[in-house]
XYZ file of C-alpha atoms in Angstrom:
335
model
C 74.379 -13.067 -27.207
C 77.170 -11.411 -25.100
C 80.740 -12.904 -25.480
C 84.157 -11.912 -24.524
C 86.396 -11.571 -27.334
C 90.169 -11.448 -28.142
C 89.858 -8.651 -30.060
C 93.779 -8.170 -30.590
C 96.287 -10.106 -28.428
C 97.946 -8.153 -26.156
C 98.327 -7.050 -22.590
C 95.148 -7.600 -20.692
C 95.292 -4.320 -19.011
C 95.042 -2.565 -22.167
C 91.878 -3.973 -23.505
C 92.563 -7.007 -25.742
C 89.336 -8.913 -24.533
C 86.195 -7.224 -24.999
C 82.792 -7.945 -24.446
C 80.837 -7.924 -27.552
C 77.750 -9.200 -29.418
C 77.997 -12.453 -31.215
C 75.410 -14.756 -32.751
C 74.137 -17.650 -30.496
C 76.134 -20.904 -31.941
C 74.208 -23.535 -33.884
C 74.985 -27.219 -32.516
C 76.436 -28.955 -35.639
C 75.995 -32.927 -36.029
C 76.731 -34.487 -32.718
C 76.997 -31.500 -30.832
C 75.269 -30.206 -27.760
C 74.612 -26.636 -27.317
C 74.921 -25.773 -23.930
C 74.265 -22.421 -21.621
C 76.960 -21.584 -19.684
C 76.152 -21.611 -15.863
C 79.666 -20.694 -14.463
C 83.389 -21.064 -16.173
C 86.391 -21.077 -14.244
C 89.164 -18.744 -15.161
C 92.722 -20.817 -16.104
C 95.938 -19.275 -16.905
C 95.461 -20.673 -20.570
C 93.197 -18.101 -21.185
C 95.380 -15.423 -20.217
C 98.149 -16.832 -22.571
C 95.295 -16.903 -25.523
C 94.441 -13.219 -24.768
C 97.851 -11.835 -24.498
C 99.310 -13.543 -27.244
C 101.667 -16.174 -25.510
C 99.828 -18.767 -27.889
C 99.447 -18.373 -31.195
C 95.952 -17.388 -32.762
C 93.971 -20.033 -34.203
C 90.747 -18.290 -34.236
C 90.283 -14.768 -34.721
C 88.179 -12.847 -32.193
C 88.220 -16.187 -30.217
C 85.953 -16.191 -27.056
C 88.088 -18.000 -24.118
C 86.995 -20.185 -21.382
C 87.353 -23.941 -21.390
C 86.047 -25.059 -17.744
C 82.549 -24.633 -18.464
C 79.731 -26.149 -16.355
C 76.323 -25.379 -18.502
C 72.783 -27.230 -18.982
C 72.516 -28.592 -22.130
C 70.277 -26.057 -24.418
C 70.023 -27.833 -27.812
C 71.028 -31.017 -29.359
C 72.624 -31.256 -32.993
C 71.849 -34.095 -35.307
C 72.735 -37.533 -34.258
C 73.265 -36.623 -30.463
C 71.982 -39.653 -28.002
C 72.302 -39.919 -24.521
C 71.633 -36.223 -23.629
C 68.762 -34.176 -23.109
C 67.904 -30.802 -22.695
C 68.513 -29.508 -19.239
C 71.062 -32.136 -18.212
C 74.117 -30.342 -16.309
C 77.374 -31.358 -18.228
C 80.959 -29.728 -18.058
C 83.099 -28.235 -21.090
C 86.923 -28.834 -20.902
C 89.674 -27.700 -22.855
C 90.012 -31.027 -24.857
C 87.430 -30.389 -27.664
C 88.098 -32.795 -30.447
C 90.591 -35.703 -31.596
C 90.573 -37.523 -34.940
C 90.494 -40.952 -33.376
C 92.005 -42.610 -36.278
C 95.747 -41.382 -35.750
C 98.664 -43.534 -34.059
C 98.531 -41.524 -30.931
C 94.493 -41.738 -30.516
C 94.781 -45.514 -31.631
C 97.469 -46.145 -28.682
C 95.478 -44.177 -25.841
C 97.378 -41.091 -26.284
C 94.542 -38.886 -27.583
C 96.302 -35.873 -26.010
C 99.225 -35.946 -28.573
C 96.843 -36.096 -31.497
C 98.248 -33.720 -34.307
C 94.725 -32.619 -35.135
C 93.350 -32.272 -31.822
C 91.131 -29.145 -31.118
C 90.676 -27.034 -27.896
C 88.100 -25.312 -26.391
C 88.417 -21.508 -26.203
C 91.565 -21.322 -28.419
C 90.400 -23.230 -31.813
C 86.641 -22.482 -31.093
C 84.930 -19.835 -28.895
C 84.704 -21.209 -25.355
C 82.325 -20.260 -22.115
C 83.271 -16.693 -21.688
C 79.733 -16.445 -23.090
C 76.088 -16.989 -22.568
C 76.161 -20.187 -24.938
C 78.826 -22.543 -26.036
C 78.767 -25.742 -28.128
C 80.925 -28.955 -27.477
C 80.713 -32.174 -29.314
C 78.617 -34.724 -27.556
C 81.549 -37.204 -27.148
C 83.602 -34.674 -25.432
C 80.812 -33.574 -22.855
C 81.596 -34.403 -19.444
C 78.865 -35.794 -17.000
C 79.236 -34.232 -13.335
C 78.923 -35.523 -10.057
C 76.212 -34.470 -8.052
C 76.264 -32.644 -4.679
C 78.409 -30.035 -5.773
C 77.740 -26.200 -6.647
C 78.449 -25.130 -10.314
C 80.957 -22.683 -8.709
C 82.707 -25.500 -7.032
C 82.861 -27.947 -10.004
C 84.018 -25.089 -12.687
C 88.011 -25.389 -11.711
C 88.012 -29.107 -11.517
C 87.509 -29.413 -15.469
C 90.879 -27.976 -16.244
C 92.714 -27.050 -13.295
C 91.875 -30.246 -11.372
C 92.079 -32.448 -14.659
C 95.782 -31.312 -15.758
C 96.571 -31.114 -11.828
C 95.844 -34.675 -12.186
C 97.716 -35.706 -15.345
C 100.734 -33.766 -14.178
C 100.661 -35.683 -10.549
C 100.588 -39.150 -12.673
C 103.439 -37.843 -15.087
C 105.587 -37.214 -11.983
C 105.510 -40.952 -11.037
C 105.248 -39.936 -7.511
C 106.101 -43.072 -5.207
C 103.637 -44.533 -2.678
C 103.773 -42.332 0.458
C 106.320 -40.039 -1.571
C 107.678 -36.399 -1.236
C 105.979 -34.119 -3.774
C 107.065 -30.575 -4.345
C 104.635 -27.986 -6.205
C 106.007 -24.718 -7.543
C 103.343 -22.450 -7.972
C 100.121 -22.902 -5.624
C 97.017 -21.736 -8.035
C 94.514 -23.057 -9.475
C 95.718 -26.359 -10.566
C 98.357 -27.039 -8.019
C 96.219 -26.656 -5.168
C 93.803 -29.088 -6.583
C 96.583 -31.656 -7.336
C 97.483 -30.945 -3.857
C 94.358 -32.562 -2.360
C 94.715 -35.552 -4.501
C 98.521 -36.290 -3.574
C 97.523 -35.834 0.392
C 94.547 -38.232 0.341
C 96.962 -40.758 -1.283
C 99.393 -40.386 1.407
C 102.255 -37.958 0.059
C 104.015 -35.286 2.093
C 103.877 -32.283 -0.022
C 105.880 -29.173 -0.188
C 104.734 -25.578 -1.607
C 107.011 -23.392 -3.124
C 105.540 -20.412 -4.407
C 105.910 -16.512 -4.644
C 102.216 -15.678 -2.789
C 101.782 -15.282 1.294
C 98.352 -16.031 0.508
C 98.932 -18.907 -1.325
C 101.586 -20.261 1.033
C 98.868 -20.008 4.174
C 96.234 -21.862 1.745
C 98.507 -24.660 1.133
C 99.200 -25.268 4.980
C 95.599 -24.969 5.736
C 95.295 -27.623 3.235
C 97.674 -29.958 4.827
C 101.037 -29.272 3.144
C 104.094 -30.503 5.137
C 105.807 -27.088 4.255
C 105.305 -23.791 2.508
C 108.400 -21.424 0.956
C 109.629 -18.907 -1.319
C 109.422 -20.283 -4.885
C 113.448 -20.235 -5.329
C 113.935 -21.654 -1.929
C 114.911 -25.384 -1.298
C 112.338 -27.532 0.341
C 113.286 -29.029 3.823
C 113.615 -32.416 2.368
C 114.832 -34.173 -1.225
C 111.700 -34.690 -3.437
C 111.018 -37.924 -5.055
C 109.077 -35.582 -7.608
C 108.087 -32.259 -8.560
C 105.450 -30.607 -10.535
C 106.119 -27.181 -11.730
C 103.100 -25.006 -12.297
C 104.312 -21.626 -12.371
C 104.705 -20.944 -16.360
C 108.417 -19.544 -15.253
C 111.062 -21.310 -16.842
C 113.875 -20.026 -14.512
C 112.064 -22.495 -11.688
C 113.259 -25.599 -13.919
C 116.984 -25.868 -12.732
C 115.728 -25.007 -8.974
C 113.437 -27.866 -9.108
C 115.654 -30.140 -10.654
C 118.397 -29.611 -7.937
C 115.588 -30.114 -5.292
C 114.966 -33.674 -6.492
C 116.548 -36.823 -4.762
C 118.267 -39.360 -7.146
C 115.722 -40.844 -9.504
C 113.584 -38.136 -8.943
C 110.912 -36.518 -11.732
C 109.989 -33.155 -12.489
C 106.826 -32.694 -14.372
C 106.251 -29.144 -16.155
C 102.271 -28.718 -16.478
C 101.802 -25.705 -18.218
C 101.374 -25.160 -21.767
C 103.249 -22.393 -21.973
C 106.654 -21.862 -20.426
C 109.255 -18.557 -20.283
C 112.759 -19.477 -21.862
C 114.926 -22.115 -19.511
C 118.043 -21.395 -18.533
C 121.037 -23.533 -19.180
C 121.294 -26.709 -17.351
C 124.339 -28.162 -15.565
C 124.341 -31.404 -16.284
C 126.188 -32.888 -12.779
C 124.254 -30.608 -10.286
C 120.558 -30.561 -12.095
C 120.211 -33.984 -14.042
C 122.574 -36.409 -13.224
C 121.459 -39.659 -11.260
C 119.081 -40.482 -13.421
C 116.791 -37.456 -12.738
C 114.157 -36.876 -15.319
C 112.463 -33.970 -16.782
C 109.034 -34.447 -18.264
C 106.493 -32.101 -20.018
C 102.617 -32.763 -19.863
C 100.614 -32.022 -22.820
C 96.660 -31.551 -22.430
C 94.809 -34.441 -20.822
C 92.711 -37.806 -22.255
C 89.179 -37.793 -21.979
C 90.229 -40.675 -19.617
C 92.231 -38.519 -17.227
C 89.474 -36.197 -16.894
C 86.933 -39.114 -16.012
C 89.104 -40.682 -13.728
C 90.097 -37.448 -11.865
C 86.235 -36.380 -11.618
C 85.697 -40.014 -9.884
C 88.565 -39.286 -7.370
C 87.668 -35.656 -6.896
C 84.242 -37.096 -5.745
C 85.528 -39.643 -3.538
C 88.356 -37.460 -1.856
C 86.058 -34.764 -1.477
C 88.909 -32.330 -3.517
C 87.110 -28.872 -3.031
C 88.367 -25.446 -4.791
C 88.824 -22.466 -3.141
C 87.085 -20.139 -5.222
C 86.638 -16.548 -5.676
C 83.421 -15.514 -8.002
C 83.487 -12.956 -10.292
C 80.436 -11.755 -12.519
C 80.942 -12.943 -16.419
C 80.430 -9.129 -16.871
C 83.764 -8.432 -15.352
C 85.518 -11.236 -17.080
C 88.603 -8.813 -18.061
C 88.858 -8.223 -14.138
C 89.003 -11.664 -13.303
C 92.292 -12.087 -15.823
C 94.025 -8.705 -14.700
C 93.719 -10.315 -11.071
C 95.089 -13.749 -12.266
C 97.991 -11.938 -13.811
C 98.631 -10.073 -11.085
C 98.263 -12.675 -8.518
C 95.516 -10.939 -6.408
C 93.974 -14.203 -5.133
C 94.408 -17.686 -3.963
C 93.014 -20.918 -5.440
C 90.687 -20.232 -8.693
C 88.369 -17.701 -10.399
C 84.937 -18.621 -11.234
C 83.016 -16.436 -13.822
C 79.350 -16.403 -12.919
C 77.000 -15.850 -15.631
C 75.330 -12.400 -15.076
C 74.649 -11.985 -18.894
C 71.516 -13.814 -19.622
């Protein structure tokens, strides 16, 4: 099969990602072989490609927002048949026995493994997934519409819950790409006032079209104090900016897996009055399934830009440059 491979982590403009031939993977015990129909393009894929995240598998194939159909079953699999449509997300495996898994926090499992980082992902004709970590998908949505929900949507949902937004609260979103524009729709459906702060004019227009109360520059102050904020942009300089925008007792959740260095915080202006700064680490399968249920109920929809899978490198370059709003999705044209 043909698949994209991170041949040498580095700038995506310099050929770090290359289309190569790889064997079709063989599903192991308890695994599904999945033929990729579509795969969302996530900023984490860019971090894997450019080396912002440490190499865990040489020559890895990125991609962890996979909509596909079951093409084969490993030994011991039940509950799936060939031809079923399934989703493959970032969280690929946890041990199920550590203290974190046993208390329902499998996202913190020290042995956790991730699609498109520890194992080959969806920038390919085929991928595999443990059946226990494959997600049934709601009907009535196209492959293109579903793909961004499988990471951007899920992590946005977890970030929203980590931000402890009160009912009818004021939420600030810093950065407005694939994840934020889905998170905003959940928050708005639940009665929040949403203020978007981001660098891109197209992203600000999209925010207002979706119902945001305001949309301004990333370093600007929102028009009212915030009860909660979520930092989606991987820019550490925005941490004190967002903290200063919080009302007393407000919470800032940092949603990204990678963040540039944070400048020193001034206690009195940035953290006093019981403001909180929280990180977000991956998600649980329960998060994923709750979000997919809510997405269907609230009619959450991704603003998508389709690219052929054969041009995945172009999609990542465009993501890096901020050339589109919403989310890019790779559509399999290789098979």
